[in-house]
Amino acid sequence: MSGLYVPLAGPDGTRTDHAENVLAPNPSEMTLEGTNTWVIGTTDVVVVDPGPDDESHLCRVAEHIGGRRVTEILLTHGHHDHSGGARRFAELVGAPVRALDPRHTLGAEGLSDGDVIEVGGLELRVYGTPGHSFDSLCFWLPADRAMLTGDTVLGRGTTVIAHDGNLADYLRSLDLLRATAEELEAETLLPGHGPALADPVFALDGYLAHRRQRLDQIRAARAAGARTPREIVEIVYADVDQALWHAAEMSVRAQLDYLDRL
Ligand SMILES: [Zn+2]
């Protein structure tokens, strides 16, 4: 059985048997405590999401890796808080960068659904999970029964559908992850932000229920006469901190787009 160790102080240092988080120092409303950079492997390692272009963070990740060889740098998606430091980190450790979007790939082939990455006797399986962004991927680490979810599932709160994302795709990806987690008996979700989650099926059911509830609320707000995204936010997200209303408005636009295409 693989164990999940979650430090009391926050996601920095969270680890399973073969994965460990080095937290980037970029906390915000959108990134929670910061971006989780995952180092995976024992003798050889892959690094998932080097994080923003922050020299102190990239050096800390390299120090954490020590004398081990970095075979590949993988991106869960191209958003800056995950990919911004990839080019510099590739220089630091002499490894290629692989992502779904060719614009983020450097010195190696891109990644797509079904690919298998091998590192020092471990496997990482690539799942295409578009929705949060068009290029979102998840990585399954069978040795630890752990799924790295990027921003498709966060350790806390909910995921925003970004400008380059799509809600219909996102709902399909959540369904896929939920079915996969059940079939593979996943024990842990290792997200791109926030703490690890110890009950994947429960967490994914919560995500799906939340999405359905929000869609119902938006239908109801429209039925009550709300027209603009802002008017809908004021009704549906009344219980949410106003600092998050900008993100909520983006989410409402994605949901209106989805409902109008049904
Ligand atoms: Zn992110």
Coordinates of N, CA, C and O in Angstrom, one line a residue, residues 51-182:
G51 N 6.7 25.2 -12.4 CA 6.1 26.4 -11.8 C 6.5 27.7 -12.5 O 6.9 27.7 -13.6
P52 N 6.3 28.9 -11.8 CA 6.6 30.1 -12.5 C 8.1 30.4 -12.6 O 8.9 29.6 -12.1
D53 N 8.4 31.4 -13.4 CA 9.8 31.7 -13.7 C 10.4 32.4 -12.5 O 10.5 33.6 -12.5
D54 N 10.7 31.7 -11.4 CA 11.2 32.2 -10.2 C 12.5 31.5 -9.8 O 12.4 30.3 -9.5
E55 N 13.6 32.2 -10.0 CA 14.9 31.5 -9.8 C 15.1 30.8 -8.5 O 15.6 29.7 -8.4
S56 N 14.6 31.4 -7.4 CA 14.8 30.8 -6.1 C 14.0 29.5 -6.0 O 14.5 28.5 -5.5
H57 N 12.8 29.5 -6.6 CA 12.0 28.2 -6.6 C 12.7 27.1 -7.4 O 12.9 26.0 -7.0
L58 N 13.1 27.5 -8.6 CA 13.7 26.5 -9.6 C 15.0 26.0 -9.0 O 15.3 24.8 -9.1
C59 N 15.8 26.8 -8.3 CA 17.0 26.3 -7.6 C 16.7 25.4 -6.5 O 17.4 24.4 -6.2
R60 N 15.6 25.7 -5.8 CA 15.2 24.9 -4.6 C 14.8 23.5 -5.1 O 15.1 22.5 -4.5
V61 N 14.1 23.5 -6.3 CA 13.7 22.2 -6.8 C 14.9 21.4 -7.2 O 15.0 20.2 -6.9
A62 N 15.9 22.1 -7.9 CA 17.1 21.4 -8.3 C 17.9 20.9 -7.1 O 18.4 19.8 -7.1
E63 N 17.9 21.7 -6.0 CA 18.6 21.2 -4.8 C 17.9 20.0 -4.2 O 18.6 19.1 -3.8
H64 N 16.6 20.1 -4.2 CA 15.8 18.9 -3.7 C 16.1 17.7 -4.5 O 16.2 16.6 -3.9
I65 N 16.3 17.8 -5.8 CA 16.6 16.6 -6.6 C 18.0 16.1 -6.4 O 18.3 14.9 -6.5
G66 N 18.9 17.0 -6.0 CA 20.3 16.6 -5.7 C 21.0 16.0 -6.8 O 21.0 16.6 -7.9
G67 N 21.7 14.9 -6.6 CA 22.5 14.3 -7.7 C 21.7 13.5 -8.7 O 22.3 12.9 -9.6
R68 N 20.4 13.4 -8.5 CA 19.6 12.5 -9.3 C 19.4 13.1 -10.7 O 19.5 14.3 -10.9
R69 N 19.2 12.2 -11.7 CA 19.1 12.7 -13.1 C 17.7 13.1 -13.4 O 16.8 12.3 -13.1
V70 N 17.4 14.2 -14.0 CA 16.1 14.6 -14.4 C 15.9 14.1 -15.9 O 16.6 14.6 -16.7
T71 N 15.1 13.1 -16.1 CA 15.0 12.6 -17.5 C 14.0 13.5 -18.3 O 14.2 13.6 -19.5
E72 N 12.9 14.0 -17.7 CA 12.0 14.8 -18.5 C 11.3 15.8 -17.5 O 11.1 15.5 -16.4
I73 N 10.9 16.9 -18.1 CA 10.0 17.9 -17.4 C 8.7 17.8 -18.1 O 8.6 18.0 -19.3
L74 N 7.6 17.6 -17.4 CA 6.3 17.4 -17.9 C 5.4 18.6 -17.5 O 5.6 19.1 -16.3
L75 N 4.5 19.0 -18.3 CA 3.6 20.1 -18.0 C 2.2 19.6 -18.0 O 1.7 18.9 -18.9
T76 N 1.4 19.8 -16.9 CA 0.0 19.5 -16.9 C -0.8 20.3 -17.8 O -1.9 19.9 -18.3
H77 N -0.3 21.6 -18.1 CA -0.9 22.5 -19.0 C 0.0 23.7 -19.1 O 0.9 23.8 -18.4
G78 N -0.4 24.6 -20.1 CA 0.6 25.7 -20.4 C 0.4 27.0 -19.6 O 1.1 27.9 -19.9
H79 N -0.5 27.0 -18.7 CA -0.7 28.3 -17.9 C 0.6 28.6 -17.2 O 1.3 27.8 -16.8
H80 N 0.8 30.0 -17.2 CA 2.1 30.5 -16.8 C 2.6 30.1 -15.4 O 3.8 29.8 -15.2
D81 N 1.6 29.9 -14.5 CA 2.0 29.5 -13.1 C 2.6 28.1 -13.1 O 3.2 27.7 -12.1
H82 N 2.4 27.3 -14.1 CA 2.9 25.9 -14.2 C 4.1 25.8 -15.1 O 5.0 25.1 -14.9
S83 N 4.1 26.6 -16.2 CA 5.1 26.5 -17.3 C 6.1 27.6 -17.4 O 7.1 27.4 -18.0
G84 N 5.9 28.7 -16.7 CA 6.7 29.9 -16.9 C 8.2 29.6 -16.6 O 9.1 30.2 -17.3
G85 N 8.5 28.7 -15.7 CA 9.9 28.4 -15.3 C 10.5 27.2 -16.1 O 11.6 26.8 -15.9
A86 N 9.7 26.6 -17.0 CA 10.1 25.4 -17.7 C 11.4 25.5 -18.5 O 12.3 24.7 -18.4
R87 N 11.5 26.6 -19.3 CA 12.7 26.8 -20.1 C 13.9 27.0 -19.2 O 14.9 26.3 -19.5
R88 N 13.8 27.8 -18.2 CA 15.0 28.0 -17.3 C 15.3 26.7 -16.6 O 16.5 26.4 -16.4
F89 N 14.3 26.0 -16.1 CA 14.6 24.8 -15.4 C 15.2 23.7 -16.3 O 16.1 23.0 -15.9
A90 N 14.8 23.7 -17.6 CA 15.4 22.8 -18.5 C 16.9 23.0 -18.7 O 17.7 22.1 -18.8
E91 N 17.2 24.3 -18.7 CA 18.7 24.7 -18.7 C 19.4 24.2 -17.5 O 20.5 23.7 -17.6
L92 N 18.8 24.5 -16.3 CA 19.4 24.1 -15.1 C 19.7 22.7 -15.0 O 20.8 22.3 -14.5
V93 N 18.8 21.8 -15.4 CA 19.0 20.4 -15.1 C 19.3 19.6 -16.4 O 19.5 18.4 -16.3
G94 N 19.3 20.2 -17.6 CA 19.6 19.6 -18.8 C 18.6 18.5 -19.2 O 19.0 17.4 -19.6
A95 N 17.3 18.8 -19.1 CA 16.3 17.9 -19.5 C 15.3 18.5 -20.5 O 15.1 19.7 -20.5
P96 N 14.6 17.7 -21.4 CA 13.6 18.3 -22.3 C 12.3 18.6 -21.6 O 12.1 18.1 -20.5
V97 N 11.5 19.4 -22.2 CA 10.2 19.7 -21.7 C 9.1 19.1 -22.6 O 9.2 19.3 -23.8
R98 N 8.1 18.4 -22.0 CA 7.1 17.8 -22.8 C 5.7 18.3 -22.3 O 5.5 18.4 -21.1
A99 N 4.8 18.6 -23.3 CA 3.5 19.1 -23.0 C 2.6 18.8 -24.2 O 3.1 18.4 -25.2
L100 N 1.3 18.9 -24.0 CA 0.4 18.7 -25.1 C 0.6 19.8 -26.2 O 0.6 19.5 -27.4
D101 N 0.7 21.0 -25.7 CA 0.8 22.2 -26.6 C 2.2 22.3 -27.2 O 3.1 22.5 -26.4
P102 N 2.4 22.2 -28.5 CA 3.8 22.2 -29.0 C 4.5 23.5 -28.7 O 5.8 23.5 -28.6
R103 N 3.8 24.6 -28.4 CA 4.4 25.8 -28.0 C 5.2 25.7 -26.7 O 6.1 26.5 -26.4
H104 N 4.9 24.7 -25.9 CA 5.6 24.5 -24.6 C 6.6 23.4 -24.6 O 7.2 23.1 -23.6
T105 N 6.6 22.7 -25.8 CA 7.5 21.5 -25.8 C 8.9 22.0 -26.3 O 9.1 22.9 -27.1
L106 N 9.9 21.4 -25.7 CA 11.3 21.8 -25.9 C 12.3 20.6 -25.9 O 12.5 20.0 -24.9
G107 N 12.8 20.3 -27.1 CA 13.8 19.3 -27.2 C 13.3 17.9 -27.1 O 14.1 16.9 -26.8
A108 N 12.0 17.6 -27.3 CA 11.5 16.3 -27.2 C 10.1 16.3 -27.9 O 9.6 17.3 -28.3
E109 N 9.5 15.1 -28.0 CA 8.2 15.0 -28.5 C 7.2 15.6 -27.6 O 7.4 15.6 -26.3
G110 N 6.0 15.9 -28.1 CA 4.9 16.4 -27.2 C 4.3 15.2 -26.5 O 4.7 14.1 -26.6
L111 N 3.2 15.5 -25.7 CA 2.5 14.5 -25.0 C 1.1 14.4 -25.5 O 0.5 15.4 -25.9
S112 N 0.5 13.2 -25.5 CA -0.9 13.1 -25.8 C -1.5 11.9 -25.0 O -0.8 11.1 -24.4
D113 N -2.8 11.9 -24.9 CA -3.6 10.9 -24.2 C -3.1 9.5 -24.6 O -2.9 9.2 -25.7
G114 N -2.8 8.7 -23.5 CA -2.4 7.3 -23.8 C -0.9 7.1 -23.7 O -0.4 6.0 -23.7
D115 N -0.1 8.2 -23.8 CA 1.3 8.1 -23.7 C 1.7 7.5 -22.3 O 1.1 7.7 -21.3
V116 N 2.8 6.7 -22.3 CA 3.4 6.2 -21.1 C 4.8 6.7 -20.9 O 5.6 6.6 -21.9
I117 N 5.1 7.3 -19.8 CA 6.5 7.8 -19.6 C 7.1 6.9 -18.5 O 6.5 6.6 -17.5
E118 N 8.3 6.5 -18.8 CA 9.0 5.6 -17.9 C 10.2 6.3 -17.2 O 10.9 7.1 -17.9
V119 N 10.3 6.1 -15.9 CA 11.4 6.8 -15.2 C 11.9 5.9 -14.1 O 11.1 5.5 -13.2
G120 N 13.1 5.4 -14.3 CA 13.7 4.5 -13.2 C 12.8 3.4 -12.8 O 12.7 3.1 -11.6
G121 N 12.2 2.7 -13.7 CA 11.3 1.5 -13.4 C 9.9 1.9 -13.0 O 9.1 1.0 -12.8
L122 N 9.6 3.2 -12.9 CA 8.2 3.6 -12.7 C 7.6 4.0 -14.0 O 8.2 4.4 -14.9
E123 N 6.2 4.0 -14.0 CA 5.5 4.5 -15.1 C 4.6 5.6 -14.7 O 4.1 5.7 -13.6
L124 N 4.4 6.5 -15.7 CA 3.4 7.6 -15.6 C 2.6 7.5 -16.8 O 3.1 7.5 -17.9
R125 N 1.3 7.4 -16.7 CA 0.3 7.3 -17.8 C -0.4 8.6 -18.0 O -0.9 9.2 -17.1
V126 N -0.4 9.0 -19.3 CA -1.0 10.3 -19.6 C -2.5 10.2 -19.9 O -2.9 9.4 -20.8
Y127 N -3.3 11.0 -19.3 CA -4.7 11.1 -19.6 C -5.0 12.5 -20.1 O -4.7 13.5 -19.4
G128 N -5.6 12.6 -21.3 CA -6.1 13.9 -21.8 C -7.3 14.3 -21.1 O -8.3 13.6 -21.1
T129 N -7.3 15.5 -20.4 CA -8.4 16.0 -19.6 C -8.7 17.4 -19.9 O -8.5 18.3 -19.0
P130 N -9.0 17.8 -21.2 CA -9.3 19.2 -21.5 C -10.5 19.7 -20.7 O -11.3 19.0 -20.2
G131 N -10.5 21.0 -20.5 CA -11.6 21.7 -19.9 C -11.2 22.9 -19.1 O -11.5 24.0 -19.5
H132 N -10.4 22.7 -18.1 CA -9.8 23.9 -17.4 C -9.0 24.7 -18.4 O -9.2 26.0 -18.5
S133 N -8.3 24.1 -19.2 CA -7.6 24.7 -20.4 C -7.7 23.6 -21.5 O -8.0 22.5 -21.2
F134 N -7.5 24.1 -22.8 CA -7.6 23.1 -23.9 C -6.6 22.0 -23.8 O -6.7 21.0 -24.4
D135 N -5.4 22.3 -23.1 CA -4.3 21.4 -23.2 C -4.0 20.7 -21.8 O -2.9 20.2 -21.6
S136 N -5.0 20.6 -21.0 CA -4.8 20.0 -19.7 C -4.6 18.5 -19.8 O -5.4 17.8 -20.4
L137 N -3.7 18.0 -19.0 CA -3.4 16.6 -18.9 C -3.3 16.2 -17.4 O -3.0 17.0 -16.6
C138 N -3.6 14.9 -17.2 CA -3.4 14.3 -15.9 C -2.4 13.2 -16.0 O -2.3 12.6 -17.1
F139 N -1.7 12.9 -15.0 CA -0.7 11.8 -15.0 C -1.0 10.8 -13.9 O -1.0 11.2 -12.7
W140 N -1.1 9.5 -14.3 CA -1.4 8.4 -13.3 C -0.1 7.7 -13.0 O 0.6 7.3 -13.9
L141 N 0.2 7.7 -11.7 CA 1.4 7.0 -11.1 C 0.9 5.7 -10.5 O 0.6 5.7 -9.3
P142 N 0.9 4.6 -11.3 CA 0.4 3.3 -10.7 C 1.1 2.9 -9.4 O 0.4 2.3 -8.6
A143 N 2.4 3.0 -9.3 CA 3.1 2.5 -8.2 C 2.5 3.1 -6.9 O 2.6 2.4 -5.8
D144 N 2.0 4.3 -6.9 CA 1.5 5.0 -5.7 C -0.1 5.1 -5.7 O -0.6 5.7 -4.9
R145 N -0.7 4.5 -6.8 CA -2.1 4.7 -7.0 C -2.5 6.2 -6.9 O -3.5 6.6 -6.2
A146 N -1.7 7.0 -7.5 CA -1.9 8.5 -7.4 C -2.1 9.1 -8.7 O -1.4 8.7 -9.7
M147 N -3.0 10.0 -8.8 CA -3.3 10.8 -10.1 C -2.9 12.2 -9.9 O -3.4 12.9 -8.9
L148 N -1.9 12.7 -10.7 CA -1.6 14.1 -10.7 C -2.6 14.8 -11.6 O -2.7 14.5 -12.7
T149 N -3.3 15.8 -11.0 CA -4.4 16.4 -11.7 C -4.2 17.8 -12.2 O -5.1 18.3 -12.8
G150 N -3.0 18.4 -12.0 CA -2.9 19.8 -12.5 C -4.0 20.7 -11.9 O -4.3 20.6 -10.7
D151 N -4.6 21.5 -12.8 CA -5.7 22.4 -12.3 C -7.0 21.8 -12.6 O -8.0 22.5 -12.5
T152 N -7.1 20.5 -13.1 CA -8.4 19.9 -13.4 C -9.1 19.7 -12.1 O -10.3 19.8 -12.0
V153 N -8.4 19.2 -11.1 CA -8.9 19.2 -9.7 C -7.9 19.8 -8.8 O -6.7 19.5 -8.8
L154 N -8.4 20.7 -7.9 CA -7.5 21.4 -7.0 C -7.7 20.8 -5.6 O -8.7 20.1 -5.3
G155 N -6.7 21.0 -4.7 CA -6.8 20.5 -3.4 C -7.9 21.1 -2.5 O -8.3 20.6 -1.5
R156 N -8.4 22.3 -2.9 CA -9.3 23.0 -2.2 C -10.1 23.9 -3.1 O -9.6 24.4 -4.1
G157 N -11.4 24.2 -2.8 CA -12.2 25.1 -3.6 C -12.5 24.4 -5.0 O -12.5 23.2 -5.1
T158 N -12.8 25.2 -6.0 CA -13.1 24.6 -7.3 C -12.2 25.2 -8.4 O -11.6 26.2 -8.2
T159 N -12.2 24.5 -9.5 CA -11.4 24.9 -10.7 C -12.2 25.9 -11.5 O -13.4 25.8 -11.7
V160 N -11.5 26.9 -12.0 CA -12.1 27.9 -12.9 C -11.9 27.4 -14.4 O -10.9 26.8 -14.7
I161 N -12.9 27.6 -15.2 CA -12.8 27.3 -16.6 C -12.1 28.5 -17.2 O -12.7 29.6 -17.2
A162 N -10.9 28.4 -17.7 CA -10.1 29.5 -18.1 C -10.6 29.9 -19.5 O -11.4 29.3 -20.2
H163 N -10.0 31.1 -20.0 CA -10.4 31.6 -21.4 C -10.2 30.5 -22.5 O -10.9 30.5 -23.5
D164 N -9.1 29.7 -22.3 CA -8.8 28.7 -23.3 C -9.4 27.3 -22.9 O -9.0 26.3 -23.4
G165 N -10.4 27.3 -22.0 CA -11.0 26.1 -21.6 C -12.4 26.0 -22.1 O -12.9 26.8 -22.9
N166 N -13.1 24.9 -21.7 CA -14.5 24.7 -22.2 C -15.2 23.8 -21.2 O -14.7 22.7 -20.8
L167 N -16.4 24.2 -20.7 CA -17.1 23.5 -19.7 C -17.6 22.1 -20.1 O -17.5 21.2 -19.3
A168 N -18.1 22.0 -21.3 CA -18.5 20.6 -21.8 C -17.4 19.6 -21.7 O -17.5 18.5 -21.3
D169 N -16.2 20.1 -22.2 CA -15.0 19.2 -22.1 C -14.7 18.9 -20.7 O -14.3 17.8 -20.4
Y170 N -14.8 20.0 -19.9 CA -14.4 19.8 -18.5 C -15.3 18.7 -17.8 O -14.8 17.9 -17.0
L171 N -16.6 18.8 -18.0 CA -17.5 17.8 -17.4 C -17.2 16.4 -17.9 O -17.2 15.5 -17.1
R172 N -16.9 16.3 -19.2 CA -16.5 15.0 -19.7 C -15.2 14.5 -19.0 O -15.0 13.3 -18.7
S173 N -14.2 15.4 -18.8 CA -13.0 15.0 -18.2 C -13.2 14.6 -16.7 O -12.5 13.6 -16.3
L174 N -14.1 15.3 -16.0 CA -14.4 14.9 -14.6 C -15.0 13.5 -14.6 O -14.6 12.7 -13.8
D175 N -15.9 13.2 -15.5 CA -16.5 11.9 -15.6 C -15.5 10.8 -15.9 O -15.5 9.8 -15.3
L176 N -14.6 11.2 -16.8 CA -13.5 10.2 -17.1 C -12.6 10.0 -15.9 O -12.3 8.8 -15.6
L177 N -12.2 11.0 -15.2 CA -11.4 10.9 -14.1 C -12.1 10.1 -13.0 O -11.5 9.2 -12.3
R178 N -13.3 10.3 -12.8 CA -14.1 9.7 -11.8 C -14.2 8.2 -12.1 O -13.9 7.3 -11.2
A179 N -14.4 7.8 -13.3 CA -14.5 6.4 -13.7 C -13.1 5.7 -13.6 O -13.0 4.6 -13.1
T180 N -12.1 6.5 -14.0 CA -10.7 6.0 -14.0 C -10.3 5.7 -12.5 O -9.7 4.7 -12.2
A181 N -10.6 6.7 -11.7 CA -10.2 6.6 -10.2 C -10.9 5.4 -9.6 O -10.2 4.6 -8.8
E182 N -12.1 5.1 -10.0 CA -12.8 4.0 -9.4 C -12.2 2.7 -10.0 O -11.9 1.7 -9.2

